[in-house]
C-alpha atoms as an extended CHARMM CRD file, in Angstrom:
* protein
*
       186  EXT
         1         1  LEU       CA            163.8540000000       82.9260000000      102.1300000000  PROA      1               0.0000000000
         2         2  TRP       CA            161.5510000000       83.4170000000       99.1950000000  PROA      2               0.0000000000
         3         3  PRO       CA            160.7040000000       80.8010000000       96.5810000000  PROA      3               0.0000000000
         4         4  VAL       CA            162.5740000000       81.4710000000       93.3070000000  PROA      4               0.0000000000
         5         5  GLU       CA            159.3170000000       82.0500000000       91.4230000000  PROA      5               0.0000000000
         6         6  ASP       CA            158.4110000000       84.9320000000       93.7980000000  PROA      6               0.0000000000
         7         7  MET       CA            161.7720000000       86.7150000000       93.4550000000  PROA      7               0.0000000000
         8         8  PRO       CA            162.0260000000       89.8100000000       91.2470000000  PROA      8               0.0000000000
         9         9  PHE       CA            163.7260000000       89.3140000000       87.8850000000  PROA      9               0.0000000000
        10        10  THR       CA            165.4270000000       91.4810000000       85.2550000000  PROA      10              0.0000000000
        11        11  GLU       CA            164.3160000000       92.0050000000       81.6380000000  PROA      11              0.0000000000
        12        12  ASN       CA            166.5630000000       89.1480000000       80.5020000000  PROA      12              0.0000000000
        13        13  GLY       CA            165.1680000000       86.8140000000       83.2080000000  PROA      13              0.0000000000
        14        14  MET       CA            168.0490000000       86.9290000000       85.6920000000  PROA      14              0.0000000000
        15        15  VAL       CA            166.9880000000       86.3480000000       89.3210000000  PROA      15              0.0000000000
        16        16  PRO       CA            169.2420000000       87.7200000000       92.1030000000  PROA      16              0.0000000000
        17        17  ASP       CA            170.6480000000       85.3700000000       94.7340000000  PROA      17              0.0000000000
        18        18  ILE       CA            170.6530000000       87.9900000000       97.5040000000  PROA      18              0.0000000000
        19        19  LEU       CA            168.5780000000       91.1400000000       98.0390000000  PROA      19              0.0000000000
        20        20  PHE       CA            170.1460000000       93.9150000000      100.1160000000  PROA      20              0.0000000000
        21        21  ASN       CA            168.2780000000       96.6590000000      101.9250000000  PROA      21              0.0000000000
        22        22  PRO       CA            169.8130000000       99.9150000000      100.6060000000  PROA      22              0.0000000000
        23        23  HSD       CA            169.5110000000      101.5440000000      104.0400000000  PROA      23              0.0000000000
        24        24  GLY       CA            172.2800000000       99.2480000000      105.2890000000  PROA      24              0.0000000000
        25        25  PHE       CA            174.9760000000      100.7790000000      103.0950000000  PROA      25              0.0000000000
        26        26  PRO       CA            175.2340000000      104.2730000000      104.6440000000  PROA      26              0.0000000000
        27        27  SER       CA            174.9630000000      103.0110000000      108.2160000000  PROA      27              0.0000000000
        28        28  ARG       CA            177.4620000000      100.1650000000      107.7800000000  PROA      28              0.0000000000
        29        29  MET       CA            179.7520000000      102.2240000000      105.4920000000  PROA      29              0.0000000000
        30        30  THR       CA            180.1550000000       99.3530000000      103.0130000000  PROA      30              0.0000000000
        31        31  ILE       CA            180.3980000000      101.5510000000       99.9170000000  PROA      31              0.0000000000
        32        32  GLY       CA            183.3350000000       99.4620000000       98.6780000000  PROA      32              0.0000000000
        33        33  MET       CA            180.9470000000       96.5560000000       98.1650000000  PROA      33              0.0000000000
        34        34  LEU       CA            178.8930000000       98.6540000000       95.7180000000  PROA      34              0.0000000000
        35        35  ILE       CA            182.0140000000       99.5510000000       93.7510000000  PROA      35              0.0000000000
        36        36  GLU       CA            183.1180000000       95.9060000000       93.8580000000  PROA      36              0.0000000000
        37        37  SER       CA            179.7740000000       94.8200000000       92.4380000000  PROA      37              0.0000000000
        38        38  MET       CA            180.0250000000       97.4720000000       89.6830000000  PROA      38              0.0000000000
        39        39  ALA       CA            183.4850000000       96.1140000000       88.8430000000  PROA      39              0.0000000000
        40        40  GLY       CA            182.1740000000       92.5390000000       88.9430000000  PROA      40              0.0000000000
        41        41  LYS       CA            179.2860000000       93.3650000000       86.6350000000  PROA      41              0.0000000000
        42        42  SER       CA            181.6050000000       95.1900000000       84.2470000000  PROA      42              0.0000000000
        43        43  ALA       CA            184.0950000000       92.3020000000       84.2860000000  PROA      43              0.0000000000
        44        44  ALA       CA            181.3510000000       89.7380000000       83.6350000000  PROA      44              0.0000000000
        45        45  LEU       CA            179.9470000000       91.7630000000       80.7210000000  PROA      45              0.0000000000
        46        46  HSD       CA            183.3510000000       92.3100000000       79.0740000000  PROA      46              0.0000000000
        47        47  GLY       CA            184.8610000000       88.9120000000       79.9390000000  PROA      47              0.0000000000
        48        48  VAL       CA            187.8840000000       90.3610000000       81.7220000000  PROA      48              0.0000000000
        49        49  SER       CA            189.2680000000       90.4570000000       85.2520000000  PROA      49              0.0000000000
        50        50  TYR       CA            190.2850000000       93.5980000000       87.1230000000  PROA      50              0.0000000000
        51        51  ASP       CA            193.1410000000       94.3260000000       89.4870000000  PROA      51              0.0000000000
        52        52  ALA       CA            191.6120000000       95.1670000000       92.8660000000  PROA      52              0.0000000000
        53        53  THR       CA            194.8010000000       96.5570000000       94.4020000000  PROA      53              0.0000000000
        54        54  PRO       CA            193.9700000000       99.3740000000       96.8430000000  PROA      54              0.0000000000
        55        55  PHE       CA            194.7590000000      102.9480000000       95.8020000000  PROA      55              0.0000000000
        56        56  THR       CA            194.7450000000      102.0910000000       92.0710000000  PROA      56              0.0000000000
        57        57  PHE       CA            192.2700000000      104.8990000000       91.4300000000  PROA      57              0.0000000000
        58        58  THR       CA            192.6000000000      108.5690000000       92.3630000000  PROA      58              0.0000000000
        59        59  GLU       CA            190.2410000000      111.4840000000       92.9920000000  PROA      59              0.0000000000
        60        60  LYS       CA            190.5390000000      112.5210000000       89.3380000000  PROA      60              0.0000000000
        61        61  ASN       CA            190.2760000000      108.9800000000       87.9720000000  PROA      61              0.0000000000
        62        62  SER       CA            187.7720000000      107.3630000000       90.3490000000  PROA      62              0.0000000000
        63        63  ALA       CA            186.7040000000      103.7210000000       90.3160000000  PROA      63              0.0000000000
        64        64  LEU       CA            183.0660000000      104.7890000000       90.0800000000  PROA      64              0.0000000000
        65        65  LYS       CA            183.7620000000      106.8080000000       86.9250000000  PROA      65              0.0000000000
        66        66  TYR       CA            185.8760000000      104.0730000000       85.3240000000  PROA      66              0.0000000000
        67        67  PHE       CA            183.4280000000      101.2350000000       85.9580000000  PROA      67              0.0000000000
        68        68  GLY       CA            180.4470000000      103.4520000000       85.1360000000  PROA      68              0.0000000000
        69        69  GLU       CA            181.9290000000      104.1660000000       81.7080000000  PROA      69              0.0000000000
        70        70  THR       CA            182.6060000000      100.4670000000       81.0910000000  PROA      70              0.0000000000
        71        71  LEU       CA            178.9790000000       99.6940000000       81.9690000000  PROA      71              0.0000000000
        72        72  VAL       CA            177.8080000000      102.3750000000       79.5080000000  PROA      72              0.0000000000
        73        73  SER       CA            179.9920000000      100.8050000000       76.8010000000  PROA      73              0.0000000000
        74        74  ALA       CA            178.2450000000       97.4660000000       77.5040000000  PROA      74              0.0000000000
        75        75  GLY       CA            174.8040000000       99.0160000000       76.9910000000  PROA      75              0.0000000000
        76        76  TYR       CA            173.8230000000       99.6440000000       80.6120000000  PROA      76              0.0000000000
        77        77  ASN       CA            173.3580000000      102.9960000000       82.3090000000  PROA      77              0.0000000000
        78        78  PHE       CA            176.2480000000      104.6140000000       84.1880000000  PROA      78              0.0000000000
        79        79  PHE       CA            175.2830000000      103.2220000000       87.6040000000  PROA      79              0.0000000000
        80        80  GLY       CA            174.3730000000       99.7340000000       86.3660000000  PROA      80              0.0000000000
        81        81  THR       CA            170.7360000000       99.8830000000       87.4480000000  PROA      81              0.0000000000
        82        82  GLU       CA            168.1570000000       97.7980000000       85.6180000000  PROA      82              0.0000000000
        83        83  LYS       CA            164.3970000000       97.5000000000       85.3750000000  PROA      83              0.0000000000
        84        84  MET       CA            163.0900000000       94.6150000000       87.4260000000  PROA      84              0.0000000000
        85        85  TYR       CA            159.7390000000       92.9090000000       87.5330000000  PROA      85              0.0000000000
        86        86  SER       CA            157.8340000000       91.4470000000       90.4670000000  PROA      86              0.0000000000
        87        87  GLY       CA            157.9530000000       87.6650000000       90.5850000000  PROA      87              0.0000000000
        88        88  ILE       CA            154.4990000000       87.6240000000       92.1820000000  PROA      88              0.0000000000
        89        89  SER       CA            152.5230000000       90.0000000000       89.9480000000  PROA      89              0.0000000000
        90        90  GLY       CA            154.8210000000       90.3070000000       86.9220000000  PROA      90              0.0000000000
        91        91  LEU       CA            154.4800000000       94.1020000000       87.0300000000  PROA      91              0.0000000000
        92        92  GLU       CA            157.4780000000       96.3830000000       86.5740000000  PROA      92              0.0000000000
        93        93  LEU       CA            158.8820000000       97.6720000000       89.8710000000  PROA      93              0.0000000000
        94        94  GLU       CA            158.7530000000      101.4620000000       90.2180000000  PROA      94              0.0000000000
        95        95  ALA       CA            162.4570000000      102.0520000000       90.8590000000  PROA      95              0.0000000000
        96        96  GLU       CA            165.3990000000      100.9190000000       88.7990000000  PROA      96              0.0000000000
        97        97  ILE       CA            167.4440000000       98.5090000000       90.8870000000  PROA      97              0.0000000000
        98        98  PHE       CA            171.1760000000       97.9120000000       90.9030000000  PROA      98              0.0000000000
        99        99  VAL       CA            172.1050000000       94.3470000000       90.0360000000  PROA      99              0.0000000000
       100       100  GLY       CA            175.7420000000       93.3570000000       90.3230000000  PROA      100             0.0000000000
       101       101  VAL       CA            178.2280000000       90.5490000000       90.8210000000  PROA      101             0.0000000000
       102       102  VAL       CA            179.9080000000       90.4470000000       94.2180000000  PROA      102             0.0000000000
       103       103  TYR       CA            181.7630000000       87.9220000000       96.3730000000  PROA      103             0.0000000000
       104       104  TYR       CA            179.7180000000       87.3790000000       99.4960000000  PROA      104             0.0000000000
       105       105  GLN       CA            179.8820000000       84.8630000000      102.3240000000  PROA      105             0.0000000000
       106       106  ARG       CA            177.9390000000       84.2080000000      105.4980000000  PROA      106             0.0000000000
       107       107  LEU       CA            179.4940000000       85.4230000000      108.7090000000  PROA      107             0.0000000000
       108       108  ARG       CA            180.0670000000       83.0190000000      111.5790000000  PROA      108             0.0000000000
       109       109  HSD       CA            178.2770000000       85.3010000000      114.0320000000  PROA      109             0.0000000000
       110       110  MET       CA            174.5370000000       85.0020000000      113.5710000000  PROA      110             0.0000000000
       111       111  VAL       CA            171.7750000000       86.5970000000      115.6230000000  PROA      111             0.0000000000
       112       112  SER       CA            170.1420000000       83.2390000000      116.2800000000  PROA      112             0.0000000000
       113       113  ASP       CA            173.3400000000       82.1040000000      118.0110000000  PROA      113             0.0000000000
       114       114  LYS       CA            173.7700000000       85.2770000000      120.0570000000  PROA      114             0.0000000000
       115       115  PHE       CA            170.3470000000       86.3280000000      121.2880000000  PROA      115             0.0000000000
       116       116  GLN       CA            169.5870000000       85.8640000000      124.9620000000  PROA      116             0.0000000000
       117       117  VAL       CA            166.2410000000       86.0710000000      126.7260000000  PROA      117             0.0000000000
       118       118  ARG       CA            165.3530000000       85.5940000000      130.3630000000  PROA      118             0.0000000000
       119       119  THR       CA            161.9710000000       85.6000000000      132.0580000000  PROA      119             0.0000000000
       120       120  THR       CA            162.6070000000       83.6450000000      135.2380000000  PROA      120             0.0000000000
       121       121  GLY       CA            165.5670000000       81.5830000000      136.2580000000  PROA      121             0.0000000000
       122       122  PRO       CA            168.2770000000       80.9870000000      138.8310000000  PROA      122             0.0000000000
       123       123  ARG       CA            169.3340000000       83.7180000000      141.2650000000  PROA      123             0.0000000000
       124       124  ASP       CA            172.5150000000       84.3080000000      143.2210000000  PROA      124             0.0000000000
       125       125  ALA       CA            172.0530000000       83.1370000000      146.8270000000  PROA      125             0.0000000000
       126       126  VAL       CA            173.8780000000       86.1280000000      148.3480000000  PROA      126             0.0000000000
       127       127  THR       CA            172.6540000000       89.0940000000      146.2860000000  PROA      127             0.0000000000
       128       128  ASN       CA            169.3330000000       87.6330000000      145.0980000000  PROA      128             0.0000000000
       129       129  GLN       CA            170.1520000000       88.9970000000      141.6210000000  PROA      129             0.0000000000
       130       130  PRO       CA            169.8610000000       86.9140000000      138.4450000000  PROA      130             0.0000000000
       131       131  VAL       CA            173.0190000000       84.9340000000      137.6900000000  PROA      131             0.0000000000
       132       132  LYS       CA            175.2180000000       85.9600000000      134.7360000000  PROA      132             0.0000000000
       133       133  GLY       CA            175.7090000000       84.0540000000      131.5060000000  PROA      133             0.0000000000
       134       134  ARG       CA            173.7640000000       82.5370000000      128.6530000000  PROA      134             0.0000000000
       135       135  ASN       CA            174.8140000000       78.9720000000      129.5160000000  PROA      135             0.0000000000
       136       136  VAL       CA            173.1490000000       79.1300000000      132.9340000000  PROA      136             0.0000000000
       137       137  GLU       CA            170.0350000000       80.9700000000      131.6840000000  PROA      137             0.0000000000
       138       138  GLY       CA            171.2960000000       84.1420000000      133.3130000000  PROA      138             0.0000000000
       139       139  GLY       CA            170.3530000000       87.7440000000      132.8750000000  PROA      139             0.0000000000
       140       140  ILE       CA            171.8550000000       90.4370000000      130.6780000000  PROA      140             0.0000000000
       141       141  ARG       CA            173.6260000000       93.3400000000      132.3620000000  PROA      141             0.0000000000
       142       142  PHE       CA            171.4750000000       96.4460000000      132.5200000000  PROA      142             0.0000000000
       143       143  GLY       CA            174.1070000000       99.1340000000      133.0380000000  PROA      143             0.0000000000
       144       144  GLU       CA            174.1880000000      102.8380000000      133.7970000000  PROA      144             0.0000000000
       145       145  MET       CA            173.8980000000      103.9170000000      130.1740000000  PROA      145             0.0000000000
       146       146  GLU       CA            170.8140000000      101.7690000000      129.6180000000  PROA      146             0.0000000000
       147       147  ARG       CA            169.3230000000      103.1100000000      132.8420000000  PROA      147             0.0000000000
       148       148  ASP       CA            170.0530000000      106.7150000000      131.8310000000  PROA      148             0.0000000000
       149       149  ALA       CA            168.5130000000      106.1900000000      128.3920000000  PROA      149             0.0000000000
       150       150  LEU       CA            165.2880000000      104.9320000000      129.9590000000  PROA      150             0.0000000000
       151       151  LEU       CA            165.3160000000      107.7740000000      132.5070000000  PROA      151             0.0000000000
       152       152  ALA       CA            165.6340000000      110.2920000000      129.6730000000  PROA      152             0.0000000000
       153       153  HSD       CA            162.4790000000      108.8510000000      128.1130000000  PROA      153             0.0000000000
       154       154  GLY       CA            160.5040000000      108.9570000000      131.3650000000  PROA      154             0.0000000000
       155       155  THR       CA            159.9550000000      105.2230000000      131.7130000000  PROA      155             0.0000000000
       156       156  SER       CA            160.0950000000      105.0160000000      135.4870000000  PROA      156             0.0000000000
       157       157  PHE       CA            157.7260000000      102.0360000000      135.7690000000  PROA      157             0.0000000000
       158       158  LEU       CA            159.8460000000      100.0170000000      133.3380000000  PROA      158             0.0000000000
       159       159  LEU       CA            162.9560000000      100.9030000000      135.3380000000  PROA      159             0.0000000000
       160       160  GLN       CA            161.2950000000       99.8320000000      138.5780000000  PROA      160             0.0000000000
       161       161  ASP       CA            160.2740000000       96.5470000000      136.9780000000  PROA      161             0.0000000000
       162       162  ARG       CA            163.7230000000       95.7850000000      135.4830000000  PROA      162             0.0000000000
       163       163  LEU       CA            165.9350000000       97.0340000000      138.3060000000  PROA      163             0.0000000000
       164       164  PHE       CA            163.8100000000       96.0780000000      141.3030000000  PROA      164             0.0000000000
       165       165  ASN       CA            160.9470000000       93.6470000000      140.6810000000  PROA      165             0.0000000000
       166       166  CYS       CA            162.7980000000       91.3840000000      138.2090000000  PROA      166             0.0000000000
       167       167  SER       CA            166.1780000000       91.7740000000      139.8670000000  PROA      167             0.0000000000
       168       168  ASP       CA            166.7870000000       91.8490000000      143.6010000000  PROA      168             0.0000000000
       169       169  GLY       CA            163.5620000000       93.1430000000      145.1160000000  PROA      169             0.0000000000
       170       170  SER       CA            162.9710000000       91.7770000000      148.5950000000  PROA      170             0.0000000000
       171       171  ILE       CA            161.1880000000       92.6680000000      151.8160000000  PROA      171             0.0000000000
       172       172  ALA       CA            163.3600000000       93.9040000000      154.6770000000  PROA      172             0.0000000000
       173       173  TYR       CA            162.0560000000       94.1160000000      158.2380000000  PROA      173             0.0000000000
       174       174  VAL       CA            163.3980000000       97.0820000000      160.2300000000  PROA      174             0.0000000000
       175       175  CYS       CA            162.8820000000       97.7750000000      163.9450000000  PROA      175             0.0000000000
       176       176  MET       CA            160.9410000000      101.0560000000      164.3520000000  PROA      176             0.0000000000
       177       177  SER       CA            162.6520000000      101.9810000000      167.6370000000  PROA      177             0.0000000000
       178       178  CYS       CA            166.3440000000      101.1830000000      167.0130000000  PROA      178             0.0000000000
       179       179  GLY       CA            166.4290000000      101.0510000000      163.1610000000  PROA      179             0.0000000000
       180       180  SER       CA            168.2290000000       97.7210000000      162.9230000000  PROA      180             0.0000000000
       181       181  MET       CA            167.3080000000       94.9120000000      160.5410000000  PROA      181             0.0000000000
       182       182  THR       CA            165.2330000000       92.1350000000      162.0440000000  PROA      182             0.0000000000
       183       183  SER       CA            164.1820000000       88.7340000000      160.8320000000  PROA      183             0.0000000000
       184       184  PRO       CA            160.5090000000       87.9090000000      160.3590000000  PROA      184             0.0000000000
       185       185  VAL       CA            158.7700000000       86.1550000000      163.2210000000  PROA      185             0.0000000000
       186       186  LEU       CA            157.9070000000       82.6340000000      162.2020000000  PROA      186             0.0000000000
């Protein structure tokens, strides 16, 4: 989190509550959120509320076109972008940035709750492999697809470390004449 005084601000002094990385929209396919924020900005500027029923707009009469025109009538450009200034230096940022009103809430699932790391820990007595599960400080499954991905990149030493040294590597004593397993002489 940044201090409010370091956040970028618009020409009229508005500071955004949340900054989104634009690269997240194409990969997450959350284009509806952009249209929702255009509608929210348009509604806030005109003092009205909009019906957000699905399939209200068509290919010929798109939501983007409708809300873009309402933003133009309010004195903004078609896409609702604005000039912003750095809160640190006060200089104008090079790109025009979209600022909009959108309903947003925190998800229950957070990375800090889900991440799992294991260096050393308990092992299964029979297989000598790390036990499963976050609650018992267990390991994470390293499956065939993960193995194949590392093989494709030529990381044989990493594979040996993960699948042998850090997993169930052990010394086995074998009789040279009959080939059967033996136990070490104490």
